[in-house]
Coordinates of C-alpha atoms and ligand atoms in Angstrom, one line a residue:
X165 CA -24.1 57.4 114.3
X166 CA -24.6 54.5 116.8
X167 CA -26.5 51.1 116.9
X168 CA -30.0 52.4 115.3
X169 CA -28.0 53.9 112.1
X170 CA -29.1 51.8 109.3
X171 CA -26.1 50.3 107.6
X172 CA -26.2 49.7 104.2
X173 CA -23.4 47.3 101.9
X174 CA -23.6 47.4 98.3
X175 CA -21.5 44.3 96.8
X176 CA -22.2 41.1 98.7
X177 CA -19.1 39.6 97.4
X178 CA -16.2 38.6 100.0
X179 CA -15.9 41.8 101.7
X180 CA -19.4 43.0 101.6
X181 CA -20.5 40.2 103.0
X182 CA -18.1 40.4 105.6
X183 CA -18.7 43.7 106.4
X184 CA -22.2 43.4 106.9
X185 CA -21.9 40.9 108.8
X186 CA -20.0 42.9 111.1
X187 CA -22.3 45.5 111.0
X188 CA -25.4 43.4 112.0
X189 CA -23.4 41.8 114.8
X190 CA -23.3 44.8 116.0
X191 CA -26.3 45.8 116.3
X192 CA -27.1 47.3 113.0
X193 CA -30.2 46.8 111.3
X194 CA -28.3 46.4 107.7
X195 CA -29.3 45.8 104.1
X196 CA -27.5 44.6 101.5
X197 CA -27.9 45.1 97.7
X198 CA -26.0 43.9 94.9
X199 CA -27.0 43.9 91.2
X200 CA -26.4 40.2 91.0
X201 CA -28.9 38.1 92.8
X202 CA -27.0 34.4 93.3
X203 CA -24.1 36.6 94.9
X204 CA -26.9 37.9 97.2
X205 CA -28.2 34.1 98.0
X206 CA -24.4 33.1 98.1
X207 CA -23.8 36.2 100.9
X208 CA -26.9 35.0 102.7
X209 CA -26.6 31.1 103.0
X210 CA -22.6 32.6 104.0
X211 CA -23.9 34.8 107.2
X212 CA -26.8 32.1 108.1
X213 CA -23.4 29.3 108.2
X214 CA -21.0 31.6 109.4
X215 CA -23.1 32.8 112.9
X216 CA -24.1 29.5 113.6
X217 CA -20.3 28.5 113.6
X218 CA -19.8 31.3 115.9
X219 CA -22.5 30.1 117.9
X220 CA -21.0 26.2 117.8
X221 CA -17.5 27.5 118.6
X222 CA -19.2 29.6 122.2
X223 CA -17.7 32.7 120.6
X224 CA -21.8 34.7 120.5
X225 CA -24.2 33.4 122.1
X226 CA -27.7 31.5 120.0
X227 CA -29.4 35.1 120.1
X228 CA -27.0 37.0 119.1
X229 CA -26.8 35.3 116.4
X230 CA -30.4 34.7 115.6
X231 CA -30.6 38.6 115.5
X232 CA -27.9 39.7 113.4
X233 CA -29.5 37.3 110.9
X234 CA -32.8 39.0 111.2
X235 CA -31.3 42.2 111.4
X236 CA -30.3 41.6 107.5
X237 CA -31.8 42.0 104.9
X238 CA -30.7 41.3 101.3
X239 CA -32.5 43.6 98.7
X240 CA -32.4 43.9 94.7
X241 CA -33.3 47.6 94.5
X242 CA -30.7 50.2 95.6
X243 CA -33.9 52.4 96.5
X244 CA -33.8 50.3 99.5
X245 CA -31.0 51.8 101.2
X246 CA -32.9 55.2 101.1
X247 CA -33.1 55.5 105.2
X248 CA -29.0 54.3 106.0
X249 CA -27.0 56.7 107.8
X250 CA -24.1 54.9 106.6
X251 CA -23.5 53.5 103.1
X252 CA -20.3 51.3 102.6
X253 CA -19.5 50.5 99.0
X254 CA -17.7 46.6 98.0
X255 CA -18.8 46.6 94.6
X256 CA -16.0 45.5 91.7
X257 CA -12.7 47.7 91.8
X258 CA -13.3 49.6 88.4
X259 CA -13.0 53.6 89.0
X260 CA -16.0 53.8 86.1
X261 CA -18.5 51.3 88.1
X262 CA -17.8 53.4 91.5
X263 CA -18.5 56.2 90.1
X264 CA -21.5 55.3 88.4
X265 CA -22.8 53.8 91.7
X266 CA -22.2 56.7 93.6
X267 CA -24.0 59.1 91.4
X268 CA -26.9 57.1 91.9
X269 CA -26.8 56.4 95.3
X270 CA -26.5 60.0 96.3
X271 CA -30.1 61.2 95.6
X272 CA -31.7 58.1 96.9
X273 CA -30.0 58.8 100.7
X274 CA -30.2 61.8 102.7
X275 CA -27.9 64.9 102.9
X276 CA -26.3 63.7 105.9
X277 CA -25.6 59.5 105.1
X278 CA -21.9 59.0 105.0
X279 CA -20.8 57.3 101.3
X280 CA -17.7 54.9 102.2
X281 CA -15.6 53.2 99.6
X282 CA -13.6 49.5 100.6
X283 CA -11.4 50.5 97.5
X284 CA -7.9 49.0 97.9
X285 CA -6.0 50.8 94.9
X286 CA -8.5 53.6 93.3
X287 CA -8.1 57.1 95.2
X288 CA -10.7 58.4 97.8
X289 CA -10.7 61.7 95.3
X290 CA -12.1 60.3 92.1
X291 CA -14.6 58.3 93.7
X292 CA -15.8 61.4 95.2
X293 CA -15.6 63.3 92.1
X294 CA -19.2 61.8 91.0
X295 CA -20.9 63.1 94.0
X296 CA -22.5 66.9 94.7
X297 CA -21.3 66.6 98.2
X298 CA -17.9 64.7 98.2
X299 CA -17.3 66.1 101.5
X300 CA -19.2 62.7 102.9
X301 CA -17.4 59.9 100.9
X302 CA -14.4 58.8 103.1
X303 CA -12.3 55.3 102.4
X304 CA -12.8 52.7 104.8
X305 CA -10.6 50.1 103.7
X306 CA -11.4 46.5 105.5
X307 CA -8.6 43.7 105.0
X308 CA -10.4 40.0 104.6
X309 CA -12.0 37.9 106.0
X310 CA -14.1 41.1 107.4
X311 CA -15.3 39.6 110.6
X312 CA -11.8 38.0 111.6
X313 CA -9.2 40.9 110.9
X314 CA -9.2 44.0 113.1
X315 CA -7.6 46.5 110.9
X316 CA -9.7 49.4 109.0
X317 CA -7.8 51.7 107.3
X318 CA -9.6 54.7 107.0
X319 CA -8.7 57.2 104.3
X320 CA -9.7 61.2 103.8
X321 CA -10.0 62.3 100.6
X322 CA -9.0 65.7 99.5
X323 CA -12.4 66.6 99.8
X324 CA -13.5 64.9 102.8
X325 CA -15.5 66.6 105.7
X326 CA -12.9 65.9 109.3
X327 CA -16.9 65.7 110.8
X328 CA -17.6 62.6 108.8
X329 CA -14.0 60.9 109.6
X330 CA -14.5 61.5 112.9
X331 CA -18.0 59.8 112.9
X332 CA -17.5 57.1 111.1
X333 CA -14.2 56.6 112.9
X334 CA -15.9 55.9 115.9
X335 CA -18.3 54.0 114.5
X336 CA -16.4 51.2 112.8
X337 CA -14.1 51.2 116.7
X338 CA -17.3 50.6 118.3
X339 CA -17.4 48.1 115.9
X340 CA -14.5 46.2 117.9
X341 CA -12.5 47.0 114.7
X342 CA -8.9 49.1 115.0
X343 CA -8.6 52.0 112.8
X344 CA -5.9 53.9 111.5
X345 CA -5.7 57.2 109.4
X346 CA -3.8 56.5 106.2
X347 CA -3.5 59.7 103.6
X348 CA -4.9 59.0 100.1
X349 CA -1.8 57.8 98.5
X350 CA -1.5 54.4 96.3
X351 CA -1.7 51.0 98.3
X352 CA -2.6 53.2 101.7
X353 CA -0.4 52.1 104.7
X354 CA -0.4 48.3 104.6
X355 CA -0.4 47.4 100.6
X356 CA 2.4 49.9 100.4
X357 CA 4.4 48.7 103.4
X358 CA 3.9 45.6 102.6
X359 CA 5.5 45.6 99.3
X360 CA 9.4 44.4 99.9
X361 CA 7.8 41.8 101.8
X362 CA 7.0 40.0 98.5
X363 CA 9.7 42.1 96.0
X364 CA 12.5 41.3 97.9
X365 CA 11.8 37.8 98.7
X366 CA 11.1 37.2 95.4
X367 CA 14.5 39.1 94.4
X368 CA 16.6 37.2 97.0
X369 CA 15.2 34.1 94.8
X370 CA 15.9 35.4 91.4
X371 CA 19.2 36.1 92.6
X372 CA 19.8 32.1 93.5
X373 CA 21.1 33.3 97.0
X374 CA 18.2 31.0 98.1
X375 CA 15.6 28.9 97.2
X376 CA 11.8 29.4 98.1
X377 CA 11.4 27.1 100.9
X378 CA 14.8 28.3 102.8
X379 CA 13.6 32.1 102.0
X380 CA 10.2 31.2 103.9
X381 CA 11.8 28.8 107.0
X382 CA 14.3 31.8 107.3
X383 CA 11.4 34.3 107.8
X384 CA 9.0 32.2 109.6
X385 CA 11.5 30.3 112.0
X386 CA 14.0 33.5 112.4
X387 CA 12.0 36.6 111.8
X388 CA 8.7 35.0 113.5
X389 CA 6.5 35.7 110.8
X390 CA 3.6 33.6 110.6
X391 CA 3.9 33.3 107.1
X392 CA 6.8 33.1 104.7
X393 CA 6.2 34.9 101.8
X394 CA 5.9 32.5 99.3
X395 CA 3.5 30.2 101.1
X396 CA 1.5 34.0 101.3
X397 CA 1.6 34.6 97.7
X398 CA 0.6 31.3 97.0
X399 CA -2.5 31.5 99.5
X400 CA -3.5 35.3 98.5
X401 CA -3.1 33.8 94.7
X402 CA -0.3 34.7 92.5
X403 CA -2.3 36.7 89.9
X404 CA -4.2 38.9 92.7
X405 CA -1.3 40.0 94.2
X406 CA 0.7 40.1 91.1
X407 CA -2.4 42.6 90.2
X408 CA -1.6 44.8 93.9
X409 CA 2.1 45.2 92.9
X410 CA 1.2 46.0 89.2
X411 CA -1.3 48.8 90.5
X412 CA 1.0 50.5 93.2
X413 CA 4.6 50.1 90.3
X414 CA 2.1 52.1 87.9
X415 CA 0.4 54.5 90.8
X416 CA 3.7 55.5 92.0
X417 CA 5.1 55.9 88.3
X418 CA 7.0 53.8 88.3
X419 CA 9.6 54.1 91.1
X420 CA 11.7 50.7 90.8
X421 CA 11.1 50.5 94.7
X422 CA 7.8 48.4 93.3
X423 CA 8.8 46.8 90.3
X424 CA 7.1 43.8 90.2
X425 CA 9.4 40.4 89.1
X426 CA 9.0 38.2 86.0
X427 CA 9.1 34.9 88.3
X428 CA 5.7 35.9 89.6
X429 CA 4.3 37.1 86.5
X430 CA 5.5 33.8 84.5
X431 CA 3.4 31.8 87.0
X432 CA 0.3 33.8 86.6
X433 CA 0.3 33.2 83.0
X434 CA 1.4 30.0 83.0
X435 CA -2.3 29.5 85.7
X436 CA 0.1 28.3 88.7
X437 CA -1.9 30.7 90.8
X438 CA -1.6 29.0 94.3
X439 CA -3.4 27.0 96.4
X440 CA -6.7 27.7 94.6
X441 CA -5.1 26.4 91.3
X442 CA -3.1 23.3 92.6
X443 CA 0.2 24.8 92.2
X444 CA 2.4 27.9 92.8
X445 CA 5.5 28.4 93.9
X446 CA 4.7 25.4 95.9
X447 CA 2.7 22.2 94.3
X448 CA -0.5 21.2 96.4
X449 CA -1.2 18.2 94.5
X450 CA 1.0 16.3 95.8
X451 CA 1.9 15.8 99.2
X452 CA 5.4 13.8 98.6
X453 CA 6.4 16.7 97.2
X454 CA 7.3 18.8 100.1
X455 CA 10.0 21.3 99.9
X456 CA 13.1 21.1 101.8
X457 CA 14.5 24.3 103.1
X458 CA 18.1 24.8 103.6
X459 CA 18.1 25.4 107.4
X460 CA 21.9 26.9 107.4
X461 CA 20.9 30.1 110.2
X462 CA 23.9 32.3 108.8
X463 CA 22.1 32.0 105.0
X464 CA 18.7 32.3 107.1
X465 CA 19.7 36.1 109.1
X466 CA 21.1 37.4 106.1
X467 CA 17.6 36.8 104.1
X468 CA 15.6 37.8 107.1
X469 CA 17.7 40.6 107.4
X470 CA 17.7 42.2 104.2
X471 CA 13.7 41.6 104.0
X472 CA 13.4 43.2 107.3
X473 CA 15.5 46.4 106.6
X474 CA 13.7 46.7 103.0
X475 CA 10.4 46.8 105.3
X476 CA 11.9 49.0 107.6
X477 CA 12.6 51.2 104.6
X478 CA 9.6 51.5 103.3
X479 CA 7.6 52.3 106.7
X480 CA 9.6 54.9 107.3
X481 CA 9.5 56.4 104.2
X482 CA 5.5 56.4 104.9
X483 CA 6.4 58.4 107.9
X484 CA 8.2 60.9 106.1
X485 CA 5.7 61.4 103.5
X486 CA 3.4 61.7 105.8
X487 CA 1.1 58.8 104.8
X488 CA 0.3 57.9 108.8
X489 CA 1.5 58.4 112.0
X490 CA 4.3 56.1 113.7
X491 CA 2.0 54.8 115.8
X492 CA -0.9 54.0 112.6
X493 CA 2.2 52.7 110.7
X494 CA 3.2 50.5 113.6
X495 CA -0.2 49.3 114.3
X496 CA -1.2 48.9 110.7
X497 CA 1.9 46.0 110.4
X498 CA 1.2 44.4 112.9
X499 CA -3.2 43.9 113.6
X500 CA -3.8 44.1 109.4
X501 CA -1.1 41.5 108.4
X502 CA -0.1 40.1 111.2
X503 CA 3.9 40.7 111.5
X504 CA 5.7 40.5 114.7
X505 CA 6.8 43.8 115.1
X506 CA 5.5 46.8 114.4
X507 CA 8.3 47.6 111.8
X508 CA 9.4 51.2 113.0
X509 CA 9.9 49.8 116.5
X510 CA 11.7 46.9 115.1
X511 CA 13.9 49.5 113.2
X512 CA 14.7 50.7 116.8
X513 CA 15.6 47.7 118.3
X514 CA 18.5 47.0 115.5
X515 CA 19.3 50.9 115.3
X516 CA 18.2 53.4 112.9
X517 CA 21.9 53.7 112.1
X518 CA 22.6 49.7 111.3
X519 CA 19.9 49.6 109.2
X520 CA 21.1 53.1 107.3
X521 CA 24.1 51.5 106.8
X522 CA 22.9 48.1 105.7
X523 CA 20.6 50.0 103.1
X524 CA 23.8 51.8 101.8
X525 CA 25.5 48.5 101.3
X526 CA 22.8 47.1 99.2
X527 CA 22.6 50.3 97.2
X528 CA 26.5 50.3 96.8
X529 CA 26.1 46.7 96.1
X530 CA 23.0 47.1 92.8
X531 CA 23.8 50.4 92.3
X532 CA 19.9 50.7 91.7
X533 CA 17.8 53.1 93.0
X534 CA 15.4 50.3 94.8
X535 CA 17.9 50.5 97.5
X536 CA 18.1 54.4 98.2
X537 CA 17.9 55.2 102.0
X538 CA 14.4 56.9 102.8
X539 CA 15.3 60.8 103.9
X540 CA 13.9 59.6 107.1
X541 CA 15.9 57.0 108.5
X542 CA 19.2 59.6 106.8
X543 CA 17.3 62.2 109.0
X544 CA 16.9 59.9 112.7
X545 CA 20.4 58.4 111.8
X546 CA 22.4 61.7 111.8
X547 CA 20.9 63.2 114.6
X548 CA 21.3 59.8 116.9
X549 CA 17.6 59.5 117.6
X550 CA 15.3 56.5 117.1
X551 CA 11.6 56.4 116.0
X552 CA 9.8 55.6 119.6
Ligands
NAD81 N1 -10.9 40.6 98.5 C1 -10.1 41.3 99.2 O1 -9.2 40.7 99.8 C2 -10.3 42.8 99.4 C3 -9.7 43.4 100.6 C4 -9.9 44.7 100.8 C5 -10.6 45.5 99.9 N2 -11.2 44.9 98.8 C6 -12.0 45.7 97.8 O2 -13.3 45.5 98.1 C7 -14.1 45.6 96.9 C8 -14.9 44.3 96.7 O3 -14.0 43.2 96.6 P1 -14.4 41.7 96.7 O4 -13.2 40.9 96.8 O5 -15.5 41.6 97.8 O6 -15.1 41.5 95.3 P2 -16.2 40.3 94.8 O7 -15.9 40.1 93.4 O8 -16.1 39.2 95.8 O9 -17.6 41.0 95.0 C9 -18.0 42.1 94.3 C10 -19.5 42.1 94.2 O10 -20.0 43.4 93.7 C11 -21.1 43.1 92.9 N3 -21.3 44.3 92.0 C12 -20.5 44.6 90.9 N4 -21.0 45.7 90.4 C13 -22.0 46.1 91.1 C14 -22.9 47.3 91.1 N5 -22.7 48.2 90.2 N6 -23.8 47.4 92.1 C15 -23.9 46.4 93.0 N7 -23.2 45.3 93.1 C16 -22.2 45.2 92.2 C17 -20.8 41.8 92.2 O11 -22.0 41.2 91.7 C18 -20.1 41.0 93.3 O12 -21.1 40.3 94.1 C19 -13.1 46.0 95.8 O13 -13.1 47.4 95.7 C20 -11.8 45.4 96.4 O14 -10.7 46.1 95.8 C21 -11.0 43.5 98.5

């Protein structure tokens, strides 16, 4: 594949929209279908606004920009994707709609277009399963907004031909976008990584050790995230990623590593969803209202840390089963959500054996099997080693 492959998005929604507008920045002559024609005018008045405040901030120049517009087309008949070389599916997460879509996609495009899914929790393997040749459907799993974020996550399926990995691989790098190879497990690398970054916070709250503001000054001002986690609940909205943790607590039957916690679920019924409602854990109504954090550093590491070394836990576990390689783990963390660290290297840095033993004490502290060590960090630990 290269810049005369025709790419074709089906779902203009938020990531299809971003993704082909990625695509025809690059040089792709790209259509876009979707079944719903205002989410097509929406996705088109959004590229047409979106380039030219690329073009107002100097980052592409006027004809660049003028291209990719004209490079994109926005069809209502799925027919029109028939000559892509490169299909990448955005349409509704529902296992039964994919499916549908793919049967009847396959006839329309040749033997040798690649079918990608942008699926965040359904597996690689059963969107395959509706097509004759599910060697060429592969995962490629863009984090939003699209255009801005540089991670693509790109995930086999059992079934999936190495050729058309490869290929569209070095397609979406040439892209400007960094990949990683993730194995088809539930949540991939990041939304499985990421998991303790909201669980334990939320826990450390339910707990009373601390309350949200101090949990997200501790993390921002002492771990150097960019956001606490609170503040990134709020702005992801409470019911979507309430909906992420729900998915991966039932993918991985239910291992209490992922149990999600009643504080966020109360909030999601009650409509505090975050900043798009008004109110979450935080109130956006009113600006008086600002929380004070508790800015006591010795309360502050000991949140930080226990976050951290749940984290830590939970990439390495990734490494041992295999979901990605250090490096894709590391890289994941740190270009698809933005943490400081990558999280393995981080582990190495306060010692595979500090953060064995600070697991232990939290597992000799609940008693709960959320705390158990991962075999991996047992493994480095007893033979003296670290990750890197
Ligand atoms: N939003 C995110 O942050 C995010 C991030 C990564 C991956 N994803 C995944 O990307 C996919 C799309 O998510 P989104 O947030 O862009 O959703 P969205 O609701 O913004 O857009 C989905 C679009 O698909 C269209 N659609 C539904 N069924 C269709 C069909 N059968 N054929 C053609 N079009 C159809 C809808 O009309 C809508 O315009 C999902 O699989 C989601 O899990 C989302």
């Amino acid at each position: 594949m290269d810049k005369a492959t025709r790419l074709g998005v089906i779902g203009a929604g938020t990531m299809g929209a971003g993704i082909a507008q990625v695509g025809a920045t690059h040089g792709h002559r790209t259509l876009v279908f979707d079944t719903d024609t205002t989410a097509l005018e929406r996705a088109r008045a959004a590229l047409e606004r979106n380039l030219n405040r690329l073009v107002d901030k100097g980052r592409i120049e006027k004809s660049v920009a003028g291209d990719a517009y004209s490079r994109t087309k926005f069809v209502d008949r799925l027919t029109d994707l028939a000559r892509c070389g490169i299909v990448i599916e955005a349409i509704v997460e529902d296992l039964d709609a994919k499916s549908q879509l793919f049967a009847e996609i396959e006839p329309i495009v040749a033997h040798e277009c690649v079918l990608a899914t942008n699926t965040s929790s359904l597996s690689v393997a059963s969107i395959s399963a509706a097509c004759h040749i599910p060697g060429r459907v592969v995962g490629a799993h863009f984090f939003n907004p699209a255009p801005l974020m540089p991670l693509v996550e790109l995930v086999p399926g059992v079934s999936t031909n190495e050729d058309v990995v490869a290929e569209t691989r070095a397609l979406i790098d040439a892209w400007g976008k960094t990949t990683v190879l993730a194995k088809d497990t539930p949540g991939f690398i990041v939304n499985r990584v990421a998991r303790p970054f909201y669980g334990e916070a939320l826990r450390i709250f339910e707990e009373g050790i601390a309350n949200v503001p101090t949990i997200d000054w501790a993390m921002k001002e002492l771990g150097g995230f960019r956001m606490g986690p609170f503040e990134l609940m709020d702005f992801i909205g409470n019911d979507v990623n309430f909906a992420v943790t729900e998915s991966v607590f039932a993918a991985f039957y239910f291992d209490p590593r992922y149990r999600p916690s009643f504080t966020q679920k109360r909030l999601v019924e009650a409509g505090r969803l975050g900043k798009k409602s008004g109110h979450g854990f935080y109130d956006y109504r009113d600006a008086d209202a600002a929380a004070v954090p508790d800015t006591d550093t010795e309360l502050g590491r000991a949140i930080v840390d226990r976050i951290v070394t749940m984290l830590i836990n939970e990439a390495a576990d990734a490494l041992f089963w295999r979901v990605a390689s250090r490096d894709d783990i590391d890289l994941a963390m740190t270009r698809g959500v933005n943490y400081p660290k990558g999280l393995l290297r981080w582990a190495d840095e306060i010692g595979v054996g500090e953060v064995v033993s600070r697991m232990t004490t939290l597992q000799n502290t609940y008693n709960e099997d959320r705390y158990r060590p991962s075999p991996m960090l047992l493994r480095l630990a007893s033979e003296g080693k670290g990750f890197w």
